[in-house]
DNA sequence: CAGGCACGTTAGCGGGCGCTAACTTGCCGA
DNA sequence: TCGGCAAGTTAGCGCCCGCTAACGTGCCTG
């Protein structure tokens, strides 16, 4: 008795068909856009063909939904964890930046999909993802305002989005190796943020 | 004699059906993605219906092609103009940043389409657009290296892409008014760039 | 060892989409 | 005045795509 749950994640680290499919789909969605990828494309990317995917997902929309929801959760949880391990305003901001940089560098396809394909979600999925994203942004806004007290809230919010754009640009340029890229992006992001204190408002 | 050319731009400032269509299509492509927008959607956005568009464009692909080519040309020409009016390395970099910021703030839909839909171009169109983009990036790389001699070429290239990401994030956040946003983005971009001199390599 | 279930296959449906065809209308210049 | 052309209409073709149906197969368990 007590078998492994049929539709949940496996007990150990095995990639599990579902995750394998999601990874392949993410790559394809990132390259061609949601509507530019067919069911058969995703299937053959994991060695099975078309309709077999429906043994694992209810619909193509559900794949995108699960993909974006899980990204948003990972980001929010990781961000919260950095804040909870607080060690001083500026240090916390640095941790947050570094966390996002690492995630973007290690998951370029997911980052790209999240940036480009939010509009292709079903309404309920989009609501859920947007709620998670808003909480993540909120975390950033608070940390920025703690580290740069001169910044007003709208400024902090706009700055957070700008920094996301800076960091998330990484899938489009691969001229440095991973660690150099991480240092470069972190440095640029931090410089862009700390100078906020020099500006009026 | 000497009538206005039938398929070229009009003599004076009139928006000309073609440009009107391109603007509407850009908005739709930005919101739903190229494949998420139908011919009929574009048509009804300008008050005509579906197939009438083929009086103005050879195909849906041609609309996207013309859209992206013209953006790339505007950016390249504008960038070159700033460099030609050179007034010292750091000042030139500032002009370039400001130029791109202004363009992004005034054409959010175009920026979004260029970022997301390069992969939906036909092969010849994509080649042309990529060539133009590469020359634009090249302009940035040279200006960055002139203003920040410590930066190596791969670093300058990666930094240019990162700054594009930062500036192009503007369609996703509208919490400040236009001019405040322009100042914020310019300040963040410049701070991110000048600190390159602090890093080894 | 028999039954069930997870997982895969191929065939085919229904609908949407890009594009063409055929036709209409109003303006403009000789 | 009237022919021609730019610019729009509707009808419809052909294709592709998401998804379902019906069926096969091997493993795991009671």
XYZ file of C-alpha atoms (C1' of nucleotides) in Angstrom:
462
model
C 0.000 0.000 0.000
C 0.878 3.637 0.024
C 2.085 3.856 -3.550
C 3.713 6.967 -4.905
C 1.153 9.559 -5.918
C 0.387 9.112 -9.606
C 0.451 12.729 -10.700
C 2.816 14.339 -8.179
C 6.574 14.717 -8.343
C 8.645 11.585 -7.861
C 10.229 10.719 -4.532
C 13.807 11.123 -5.670
C 15.633 13.389 -8.089
C 14.566 11.649 -11.312
C 13.532 14.227 -13.938
C 10.076 12.609 -14.237
C 8.415 12.696 -17.604
C 6.391 15.804 -16.735
C 9.438 17.897 -15.908
C 11.236 16.568 -18.970
C 8.329 17.662 -21.136
C 8.122 21.057 -19.469
C 11.825 21.648 -20.037
C 11.537 20.799 -23.724
C 8.406 22.892 -24.115
C 10.092 25.838 -22.397
C 12.959 25.704 -24.863
C 10.563 25.650 -27.805
C 8.244 28.338 -26.439
C 11.253 30.553 -25.826
C 12.472 30.161 -29.381
C 9.243 30.283 -31.395
C 6.582 31.672 -29.075
C 3.638 29.779 -27.641
C 1.510 29.821 -30.774
C 4.525 29.066 -32.944
C 4.989 25.644 -31.343
C 2.778 22.669 -32.118
C 1.841 19.753 -29.943
C 3.769 17.473 -32.267
C 6.885 19.620 -31.944
C 6.869 19.253 -28.183
C 6.203 15.557 -28.399
C 9.003 14.788 -30.791
C 11.368 16.905 -28.698
C 11.054 14.296 -25.949
C 10.928 11.298 -28.253
C 7.195 10.595 -28.160
C 4.669 11.827 -30.612
C 1.983 14.452 -30.318
C -1.115 13.275 -28.500
C 0.880 11.187 -26.017
C 1.432 14.436 -24.123
C -2.175 14.335 -23.020
C -1.293 11.441 -20.705
C 0.652 14.013 -18.688
C -1.093 17.354 -19.225
C -4.700 18.322 -19.651
C -3.954 20.761 -22.476
C -1.276 22.823 -24.121
C -2.449 25.809 -22.075
C -1.962 23.773 -18.919
C 1.702 23.224 -19.808
C 2.324 26.943 -20.091
C 0.307 27.538 -16.936
C 2.256 25.066 -14.859
C 5.520 26.338 -16.292
C 4.921 29.973 -15.426
C 3.345 29.267 -12.061
C 6.302 27.220 -10.939
C 8.813 29.819 -12.078
C 6.981 32.513 -10.202
C 6.844 30.393 -7.067
C 10.528 29.591 -7.203
C 11.407 33.261 -7.597
C 9.102 34.377 -4.817
C 10.284 31.694 -2.397
C 13.927 32.315 -3.174
C 13.487 36.045 -2.783
C 11.686 35.676 0.529
C 14.410 33.354 1.792
C 17.067 35.993 1.056
C 15.058 38.628 2.881
C 14.448 36.368 5.873
C 18.178 35.755 6.181
C 18.525 39.521 6.520
C 21.987 40.830 7.287
C 21.733 44.551 6.714
C 19.921 46.518 3.993
C 22.656 46.792 1.396
C 23.813 43.226 1.905
C 20.255 41.956 1.517
C 19.857 43.854 -1.730
C 23.070 42.289 -2.971
C 21.808 38.826 -2.087
C 18.559 39.436 -3.903
C 20.356 40.630 -7.023
C 22.696 37.694 -6.953
C 19.828 35.275 -6.517
C 17.968 36.603 -9.533
C 21.151 36.687 -11.609
C 21.874 33.054 -10.818
C 18.354 32.011 -11.667
C 18.395 33.851 -14.975
C 21.764 32.449 -15.979
C 20.760 28.895 -15.106
C 17.276 29.033 -16.641
C 17.443 31.221 -19.722
C 14.545 29.499 -21.482
C 12.224 29.853 -18.502
C 13.110 33.518 -18.113
C 12.403 34.139 -21.766
C 9.057 32.374 -21.635
C 7.989 34.259 -18.534
C 8.877 37.558 -20.174
C 7.180 36.931 -23.502
C 4.273 34.583 -22.981
C 2.351 35.906 -20.024
C -0.307 37.065 -22.438
C -0.928 33.548 -23.710
C -2.083 32.206 -20.353
C -5.709 31.456 -19.634
C -7.388 34.053 -17.463
C -7.239 32.111 -14.186
C -3.623 31.136 -14.760
C -2.672 34.680 -15.622
C -4.310 35.942 -12.451
C -2.399 33.452 -10.350
C 0.937 34.212 -12.000
C 0.420 37.942 -11.822
C -0.359 37.701 -8.120
C 2.858 35.803 -7.482
C 4.867 38.221 -9.578
C 3.401 41.187 -7.766
C 4.474 39.754 -4.435
C 7.969 39.192 -5.803
C 8.182 42.776 -7.021
C 6.877 43.915 -3.661
C 9.758 42.118 -1.973
C 12.194 43.935 -4.203
C 10.561 47.299 -3.604
C 10.864 46.917 0.149
C 14.478 45.851 0.000
C 15.374 48.664 -2.392
C 13.702 51.237 -0.177
C 15.519 49.906 2.861
C 18.872 50.108 1.133
C 18.181 53.403 -0.652
C 15.947 55.453 1.653
C 15.978 58.417 -0.726
C 13.974 56.503 -3.313
C 10.211 56.950 -3.341
C 7.985 53.962 -3.840
C 7.121 54.509 -7.524
C 10.786 55.064 -8.234
C 11.749 51.887 -6.421
C 9.128 49.964 -8.340
C 10.250 51.291 -11.701
C 13.858 50.614 -10.764
C 13.008 47.040 -9.863
C 11.473 46.450 -13.286
C 14.485 48.029 -14.942
C 16.838 45.750 -13.050
C 14.762 42.724 -14.063
C 15.149 43.835 -17.657
C 18.877 44.197 -17.210
C 19.333 40.788 -15.629
C 16.846 38.978 -17.841
C 18.671 40.168 -20.928
C 21.179 37.399 -20.364
C 19.579 34.869 -22.755
C 20.252 37.294 -25.609
C 23.994 37.594 -25.093
C 26.444 34.822 -24.456
C 29.825 36.444 -24.930
C 31.233 35.794 -21.467
C 31.382 32.591 -19.483
C 28.833 31.970 -16.777
C 30.706 33.347 -13.773
C 32.048 36.417 -15.518
C 28.547 37.101 -16.745
C 27.158 36.716 -13.241
C 29.696 39.182 -11.845
C 29.105 41.649 -14.644
C 25.331 41.629 -14.278
C 25.494 41.834 -10.514
C 27.890 44.754 -10.671
C 25.820 46.630 -13.201
C 22.596 46.050 -11.310
C 24.048 47.167 -7.996
C 25.585 50.284 -9.518
C 22.294 51.158 -11.172
C 20.492 50.758 -7.855
C 22.805 52.526 -5.433
C 22.998 55.655 -7.594
C 19.300 56.131 -6.906
C 20.313 57.879 -3.698
C 22.062 60.616 -5.715
C 18.878 61.695 -7.450
C 16.299 64.057 -6.112
C 13.096 62.231 -5.165
C 2.663 64.336 -64.832
C 4.923 63.376 -61.979
C 2.322 61.863 -59.685
C 3.159 60.721 -56.167
C 4.712 57.246 -56.141
C 1.927 54.711 -55.577
C 3.619 52.521 -52.981
C 6.116 54.852 -51.306
C 5.641 57.160 -48.354
C 3.516 60.234 -48.885
C 5.077 63.588 -49.589
C 3.936 65.248 -46.388
C 3.365 64.143 -42.805
C 0.081 62.298 -43.336
C 0.128 58.936 -41.542
C -0.602 57.090 -44.819
C -2.653 53.935 -44.599
C 0.440 51.712 -44.546
C 1.904 53.379 -41.473
C -1.483 53.384 -39.802
C -1.755 49.649 -40.361
C 1.786 49.023 -39.168
C 1.136 50.958 -35.977
C -2.010 48.982 -35.224
C -0.300 45.698 -36.054
C 2.633 46.579 -33.801
C 0.297 47.148 -30.888
C -1.412 43.808 -31.467
C 1.802 41.851 -32.061
C 3.220 43.318 -28.877
C 0.228 42.227 -26.850
C -0.553 38.785 -28.290
C 2.503 37.742 -30.269
C 2.750 37.373 -34.021
C 0.922 34.063 -34.273
C -1.654 35.182 -31.750
C -2.948 37.912 -34.034
C -5.150 37.224 -37.049
C -5.427 39.137 -40.287
C -8.968 40.085 -39.342
C -7.807 41.474 -35.985
C -5.398 43.837 -37.705
C -7.961 44.856 -40.264
C -10.674 45.700 -37.787
C -8.149 47.638 -35.683
C -7.938 50.160 -38.520
C -11.609 50.006 -39.468
C -11.374 47.827 -42.548
C -11.819 44.111 -42.653
C -9.348 41.306 -43.139
C -8.338 40.773 -46.724
C -8.345 44.492 -47.519
C -4.882 44.566 -45.968
C -3.540 42.806 -49.027
C -4.039 46.015 -50.977
C -1.174 47.401 -48.887
C 1.042 44.456 -47.974
C 2.057 41.325 -49.791
C 1.577 39.123 -46.734
C 1.350 39.101 -42.969
C 5.038 38.190 -42.848
C 5.795 41.274 -44.927
C 4.153 43.492 -42.304
C 6.379 42.148 -39.572
C 9.380 42.360 -41.894
C 8.816 45.985 -42.770
C 8.095 46.826 -39.141
C 11.304 45.358 -37.760
C 13.482 46.561 -40.606
C 12.350 50.127 -40.164
C 12.876 50.050 -36.400
C 16.379 48.734 -36.852
C 17.177 51.398 -39.424
C 15.872 54.193 -37.226
C 17.950 52.968 -34.304
C 21.084 52.546 -36.384
C 20.763 55.939 -38.073
C 19.985 57.704 -34.820
C 22.900 56.013 -33.098
C 25.304 56.901 -35.866
C 24.119 60.500 -35.810
C 24.948 60.762 -32.101
C 28.387 59.327 -32.676
C 29.073 61.641 -35.623
C 28.217 64.642 -33.473
C 30.973 63.454 -31.152
C 31.783 65.715 -28.229
C 33.969 63.599 -25.990
C 33.723 59.908 -25.052
C 31.592 60.148 -21.937
C 29.292 62.779 -23.423
C 28.775 60.644 -26.525
C 27.850 57.649 -24.412
C 25.340 59.781 -22.577
C 23.822 60.947 -25.851
C 23.527 57.381 -27.072
C 21.832 56.262 -23.872
C 19.449 59.153 -23.964
C 18.596 58.508 -27.597
C 17.708 54.882 -26.944
C 15.737 55.803 -23.817
C 13.686 58.328 -25.752
C 12.986 55.876 -28.528
C 11.902 53.161 -26.111
C 9.638 55.498 -24.161
C 7.999 56.844 -27.301
C 7.620 53.507 -29.093
C 6.921 50.853 -26.479
C 4.999 48.585 -28.854
C 7.766 48.596 -31.453
C 10.383 47.850 -28.823
C 8.345 44.945 -27.535
C 7.814 43.491 -30.988
C 11.484 43.770 -31.851
C 12.423 41.992 -28.643
C 9.931 39.153 -28.928
C 9.226 38.474 -32.555
C 12.563 38.344 -34.307
C 12.108 34.594 -34.563
C 8.911 34.945 -36.563
C 10.564 36.700 -39.490
C 11.209 34.957 -42.776
C 14.824 33.963 -43.281
C 15.786 36.835 -45.609
C 14.072 39.391 -43.401
C 15.713 38.010 -40.304
C 19.114 38.208 -41.949
C 18.572 41.826 -42.886
C 17.324 42.812 -39.429
C 20.106 40.955 -37.669
C 22.682 42.701 -39.817
C 21.274 46.095 -38.906
C 21.092 45.186 -35.240
C 24.666 43.980 -35.240
C 25.855 47.280 -36.640
C 23.896 49.115 -33.951
C 25.438 47.005 -31.226
C 28.825 47.596 -32.793
C 28.277 51.322 -32.473
C 27.520 50.908 -28.793
C 30.534 48.689 -28.212
C 32.877 51.270 -29.706
C 31.388 54.118 -27.717
C 31.483 52.107 -24.493
C 35.108 51.159 -25.025
C 36.019 54.755 -25.739
C 34.329 55.956 -22.555
C 35.459 53.026 -20.419
C 38.882 51.961 -21.679
C 39.229 49.315 -18.988
C 36.441 47.228 -20.515
C 37.386 44.435 -22.904
C 35.378 43.913 -26.037
C 33.304 40.920 -24.885
C 32.529 42.776 -21.681
C 31.457 45.872 -23.583
C 29.243 43.758 -25.818
C 27.586 41.985 -22.909
C 27.150 45.303 -21.121
C 25.483 46.805 -24.190
C 22.941 43.996 -24.268
C 22.321 44.394 -20.555
C 21.680 48.108 -20.974
C 19.270 47.392 -23.819
C 17.420 45.067 -21.479
C 17.318 47.727 -18.811
C 16.019 50.433 -21.115
C 13.664 48.206 -23.063
C 11.973 47.127 -19.843
C 10.026 50.354 -19.938
C 6.889 48.975 -21.637
C 6.414 46.711 -18.608
C 6.325 49.433 -15.991
C 4.461 52.681 -16.157
C 4.643 54.020 -12.626
C 6.391 57.306 -13.357
C 5.577 59.963 -15.909
C 7.521 60.066 -19.137
C 10.248 62.512 -18.174
C 10.875 61.085 -14.728
C 11.106 57.672 -16.318
C 13.575 58.954 -18.900
C 15.786 60.440 -16.206
C 15.597 57.326 -14.074
C 16.519 54.970 -16.890
C 19.284 57.219 -18.153
C 20.752 57.499 -14.672
C 20.610 53.782 -14.033
C 22.109 52.941 -17.403
C 24.969 55.409 -17.017
C 25.748 54.220 -13.503
C 25.767 50.609 -14.669
C 28.153 51.492 -17.488
C 30.661 53.749 -15.758
C 31.247 51.279 -12.951
C 32.706 48.925 -15.560
C 35.980 50.753 -15.071
C 36.128 49.577 -11.458
C 36.201 45.921 -12.412
C 39.193 43.985 -13.535
C 38.827 43.266 -17.267
C -1.174 -15.809 -13.920
C -4.645 -12.762 -14.578
C -6.109 -8.213 -14.446
C -5.321 -3.376 -14.448
C -3.026 0.575 -15.338
C 0.559 3.719 -17.075
C 2.016 5.029 -21.308
C 2.270 5.010 -25.931
C 0.396 4.611 -30.968
C -2.438 6.162 -35.367
C -6.673 8.041 -37.491
C -9.574 11.621 -37.790
C -12.745 15.681 -36.288
C -13.708 20.520 -36.055
C -12.414 24.962 -36.240
C -9.519 28.763 -37.372
C -6.382 31.180 -40.262
C -3.780 33.028 -44.282
C -4.730 34.123 -48.655
C -7.166 34.358 -53.354
C -11.030 35.301 -56.397
C -14.597 37.926 -57.995
C -17.002 41.812 -57.620
C -18.324 46.918 -56.208
C -17.546 51.761 -55.616
C -15.873 56.399 -55.843
C -12.409 59.604 -57.349
C -9.527 61.769 -60.872
C -7.522 63.122 -65.080
C -7.745 63.343 -70.404
C -18.154 62.098 -69.942
C -16.091 58.236 -69.140
C -12.305 54.821 -68.654
C -9.088 53.316 -65.196
C -7.371 52.509 -60.909
C -6.980 52.521 -55.795
C -9.256 50.518 -52.149
C -12.703 48.159 -50.174
C -16.264 44.096 -49.811
C -17.814 38.881 -49.195
C -17.286 33.934 -50.242
C -14.622 30.265 -49.989
C -10.394 27.082 -50.511
C -6.771 24.483 -48.398
C -4.063 23.656 -44.679
C -2.666 23.233 -40.053
C -3.377 22.512 -35.309
C -5.336 21.161 -30.789
C -7.620 17.484 -29.097
C -10.380 12.986 -28.830
C -11.212 8.152 -29.851
C -9.956 3.664 -30.214
C -6.636 0.619 -29.739
C -1.940 -1.857 -28.446
C 1.573 -3.311 -24.930
C 4.463 -4.308 -21.099
C 5.064 -4.021 -16.093
C 3.505 -4.654 -11.322
C 0.620 -6.503 -8.093
C -2.849 -9.457 -5.577
